[in-house]
Short mmCIF file of C-alpha atoms in Angstrom, two decimals:
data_model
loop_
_atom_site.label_atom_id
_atom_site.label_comp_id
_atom_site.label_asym_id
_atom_site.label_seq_id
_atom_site.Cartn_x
_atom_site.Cartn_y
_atom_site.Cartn_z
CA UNK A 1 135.26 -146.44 184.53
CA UNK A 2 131.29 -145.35 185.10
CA UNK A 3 128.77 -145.82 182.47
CA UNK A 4 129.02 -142.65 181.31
CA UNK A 5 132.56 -143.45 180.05
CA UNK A 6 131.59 -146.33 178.98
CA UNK A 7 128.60 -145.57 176.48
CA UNK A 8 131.24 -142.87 175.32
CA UNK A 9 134.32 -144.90 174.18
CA UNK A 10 131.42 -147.30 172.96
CA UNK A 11 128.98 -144.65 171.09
CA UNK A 12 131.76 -142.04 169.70
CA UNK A 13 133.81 -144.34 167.41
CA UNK A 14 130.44 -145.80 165.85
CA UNK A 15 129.42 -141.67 165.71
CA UNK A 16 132.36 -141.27 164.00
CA UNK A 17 132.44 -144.19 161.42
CA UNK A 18 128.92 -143.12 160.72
CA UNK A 19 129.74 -139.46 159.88
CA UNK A 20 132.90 -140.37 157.74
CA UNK A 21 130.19 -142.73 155.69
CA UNK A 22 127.93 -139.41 154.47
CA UNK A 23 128.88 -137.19 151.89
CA UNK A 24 125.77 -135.15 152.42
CA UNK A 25 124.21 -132.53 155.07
CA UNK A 26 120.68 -132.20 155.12
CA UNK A 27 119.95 -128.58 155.95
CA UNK A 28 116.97 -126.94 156.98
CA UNK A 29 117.58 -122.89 157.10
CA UNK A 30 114.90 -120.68 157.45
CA UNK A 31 114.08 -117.92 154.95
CA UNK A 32 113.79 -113.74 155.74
CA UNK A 33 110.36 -114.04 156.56
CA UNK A 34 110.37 -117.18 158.31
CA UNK A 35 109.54 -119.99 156.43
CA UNK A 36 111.90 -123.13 156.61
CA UNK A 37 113.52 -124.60 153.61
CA UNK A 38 115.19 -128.01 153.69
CA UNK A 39 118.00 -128.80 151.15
CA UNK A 40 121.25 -130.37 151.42
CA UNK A 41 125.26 -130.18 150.36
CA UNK A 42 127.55 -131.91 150.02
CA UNK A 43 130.27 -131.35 153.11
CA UNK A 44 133.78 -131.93 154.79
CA UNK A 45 134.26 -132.27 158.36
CA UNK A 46 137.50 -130.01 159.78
CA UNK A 47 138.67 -129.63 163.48
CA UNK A 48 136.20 -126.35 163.79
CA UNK A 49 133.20 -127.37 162.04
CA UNK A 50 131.50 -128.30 158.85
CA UNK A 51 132.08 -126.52 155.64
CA UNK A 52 130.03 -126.52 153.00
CA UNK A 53 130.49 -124.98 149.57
CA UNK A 54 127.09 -123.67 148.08
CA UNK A 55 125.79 -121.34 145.21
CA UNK A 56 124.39 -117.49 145.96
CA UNK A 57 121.61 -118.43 143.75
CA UNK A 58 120.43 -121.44 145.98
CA UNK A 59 117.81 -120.49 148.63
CA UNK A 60 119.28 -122.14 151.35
CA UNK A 61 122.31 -119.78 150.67
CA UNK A 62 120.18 -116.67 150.72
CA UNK A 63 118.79 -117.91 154.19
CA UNK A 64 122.35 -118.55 155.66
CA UNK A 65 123.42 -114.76 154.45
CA UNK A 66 119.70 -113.69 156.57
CA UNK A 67 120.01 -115.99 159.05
CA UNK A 68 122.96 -118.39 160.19
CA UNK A 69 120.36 -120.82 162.57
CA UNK A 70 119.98 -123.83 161.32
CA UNK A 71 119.30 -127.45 161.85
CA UNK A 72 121.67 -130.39 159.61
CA UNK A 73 121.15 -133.73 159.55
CA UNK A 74 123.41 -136.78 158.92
CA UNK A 75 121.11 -139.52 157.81
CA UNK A 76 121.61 -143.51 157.14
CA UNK A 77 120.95 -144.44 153.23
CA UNK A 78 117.51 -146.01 152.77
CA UNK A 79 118.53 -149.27 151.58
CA UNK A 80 121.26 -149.80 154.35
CA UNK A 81 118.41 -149.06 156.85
CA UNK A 82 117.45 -152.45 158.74
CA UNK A 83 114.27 -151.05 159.70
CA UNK A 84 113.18 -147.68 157.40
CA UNK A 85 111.16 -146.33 161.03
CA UNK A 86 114.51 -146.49 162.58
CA UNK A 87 117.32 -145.12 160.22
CA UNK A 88 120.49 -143.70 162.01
CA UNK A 89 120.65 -140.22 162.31
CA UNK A 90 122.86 -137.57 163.60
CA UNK A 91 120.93 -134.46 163.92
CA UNK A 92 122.05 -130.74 164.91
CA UNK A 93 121.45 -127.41 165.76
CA UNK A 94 124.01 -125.11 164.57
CA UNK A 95 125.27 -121.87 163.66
CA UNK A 96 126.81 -120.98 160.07
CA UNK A 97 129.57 -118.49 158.65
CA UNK A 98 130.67 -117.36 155.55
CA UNK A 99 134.35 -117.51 155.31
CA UNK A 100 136.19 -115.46 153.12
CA UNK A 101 138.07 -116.63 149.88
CA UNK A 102 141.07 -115.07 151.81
CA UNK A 103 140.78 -116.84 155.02
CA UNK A 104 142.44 -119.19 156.89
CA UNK A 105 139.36 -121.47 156.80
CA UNK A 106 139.10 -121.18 152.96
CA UNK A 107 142.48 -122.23 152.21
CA UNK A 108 142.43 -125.20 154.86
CA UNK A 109 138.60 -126.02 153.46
CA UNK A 110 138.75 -126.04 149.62
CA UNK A 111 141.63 -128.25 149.22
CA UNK A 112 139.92 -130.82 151.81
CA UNK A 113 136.47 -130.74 149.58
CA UNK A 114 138.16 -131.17 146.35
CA UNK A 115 140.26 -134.13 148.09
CA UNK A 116 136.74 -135.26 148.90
CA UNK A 117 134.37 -134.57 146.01
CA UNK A 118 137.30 -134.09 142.93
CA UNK A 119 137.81 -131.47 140.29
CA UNK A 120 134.54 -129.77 140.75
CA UNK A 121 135.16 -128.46 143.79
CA UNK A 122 138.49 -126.69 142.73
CA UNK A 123 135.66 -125.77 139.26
CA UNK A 124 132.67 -124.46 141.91
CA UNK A 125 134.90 -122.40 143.95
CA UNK A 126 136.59 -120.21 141.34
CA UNK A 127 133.02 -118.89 140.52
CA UNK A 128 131.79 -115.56 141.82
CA UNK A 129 128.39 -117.08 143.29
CA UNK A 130 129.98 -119.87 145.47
CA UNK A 131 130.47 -119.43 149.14
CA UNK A 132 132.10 -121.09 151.56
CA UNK A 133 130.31 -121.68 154.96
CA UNK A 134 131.58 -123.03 158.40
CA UNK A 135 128.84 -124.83 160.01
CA UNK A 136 129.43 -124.89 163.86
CA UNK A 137 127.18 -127.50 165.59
CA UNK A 138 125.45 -126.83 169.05
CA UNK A 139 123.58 -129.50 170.28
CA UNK A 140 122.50 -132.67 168.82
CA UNK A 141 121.47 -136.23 168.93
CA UNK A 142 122.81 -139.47 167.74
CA UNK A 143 119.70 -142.16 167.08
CA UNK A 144 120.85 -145.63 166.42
CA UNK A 145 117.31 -147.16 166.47
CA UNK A 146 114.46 -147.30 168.34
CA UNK A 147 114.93 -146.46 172.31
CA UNK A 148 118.68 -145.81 171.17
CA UNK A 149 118.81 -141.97 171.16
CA UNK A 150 121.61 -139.95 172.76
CA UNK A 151 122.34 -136.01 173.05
CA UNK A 152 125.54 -134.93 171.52
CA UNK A 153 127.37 -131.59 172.21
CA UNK A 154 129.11 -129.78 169.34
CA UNK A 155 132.20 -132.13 169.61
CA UNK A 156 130.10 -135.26 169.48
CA UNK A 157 130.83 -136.08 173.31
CA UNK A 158 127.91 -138.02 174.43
CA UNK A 159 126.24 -135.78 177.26
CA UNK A 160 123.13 -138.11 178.15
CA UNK A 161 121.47 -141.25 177.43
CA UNK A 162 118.16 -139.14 176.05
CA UNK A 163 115.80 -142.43 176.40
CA UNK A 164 116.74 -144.92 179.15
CA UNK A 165 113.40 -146.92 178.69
CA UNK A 166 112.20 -147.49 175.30
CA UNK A 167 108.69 -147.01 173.32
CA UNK A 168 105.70 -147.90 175.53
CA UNK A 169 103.13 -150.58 174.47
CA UNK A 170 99.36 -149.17 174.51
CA UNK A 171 97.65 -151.17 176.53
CA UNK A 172 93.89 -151.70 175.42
CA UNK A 173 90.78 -151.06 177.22
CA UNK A 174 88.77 -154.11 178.56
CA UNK A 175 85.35 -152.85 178.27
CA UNK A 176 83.59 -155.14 181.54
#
């Protein structure tokens, strides 16, 4: 087994535990003319993606129906953070999708929010305004701490170690 193999079967079960612990995205979507917005939903995690169910009248909806680029984050809870400079974070570029109320996706999604989230869900999705979006990640990275940053494709594969040698010291001038 190379390293490579190694950091995987080490790094993607913590990715893993660490994404099942959030019951939030942090979103970042950027508006008609440009400017970005950050917000967040709640969110399940399926085989294709990341659905979220959110409100026509939000403005991070509006920017999805404009514009389906957009960054999510996965972050660790403040007080469970050892260090607050160095919270774990799984971060993404992605693409987004409505799915309709009679698709596949809807009928496979709403029933795994509400088992998620409860009787709101089942409440939120029988209203007019509510959407359902599939959030497809890209490209990402997994940061476990300082000098402990990975990429991540789509499927949360580790494709490299992103910092092999740490934060450099400054060293200070010695004025002779």
């Amino acid at each position: 087994m190379n390293k490579q193999e190694r950091l995987e079967n080490r790094l993607q079960p913590k990715i893993a535990e660490f994404r099942e612990e959030r019951q939030t995205l942090v979103l970042s979507t950027l508006s008609e003319d440009g400017f970005p917005h950050i917000s967040y939903a709640p969110f399940v995690r399926l085989a294709d993606g990341y659905y979220i169910l959110i409100s026509e009248i939000a403005e991070h909806t509006q920017n999805l129906l404009v514009n389906k680029n957009l960054s999510f984050m996965l972050l660790e809870d403040e007080q469970d953070a050892k260090q607050i400079f160095a919270r774990h974070r799984l971060t993404y570029k992605a693409n987004a999708e409505v799915m309709s109320r009679e698709s596949e996706s809807w009928a496979l999604a709403i029933p795994a929010l509400e088992a998620r989230f409860g009787e709101i869900v089942s409440n939120l999705s029988g209203l007019s305004d509510f959407r359902l979006f599939r959030i497809e990640p890209q490209k990402g990275r997994y940061v476990r701490g300082f000098g402990k940053a990975y990429t991540v494709n789509g499927n949360d594969d580790i494709d490299f170690v992103h910092l092999e040698q740490g934060h450099k010291q400054i060293k200070e001038e010695v004025n002779a």
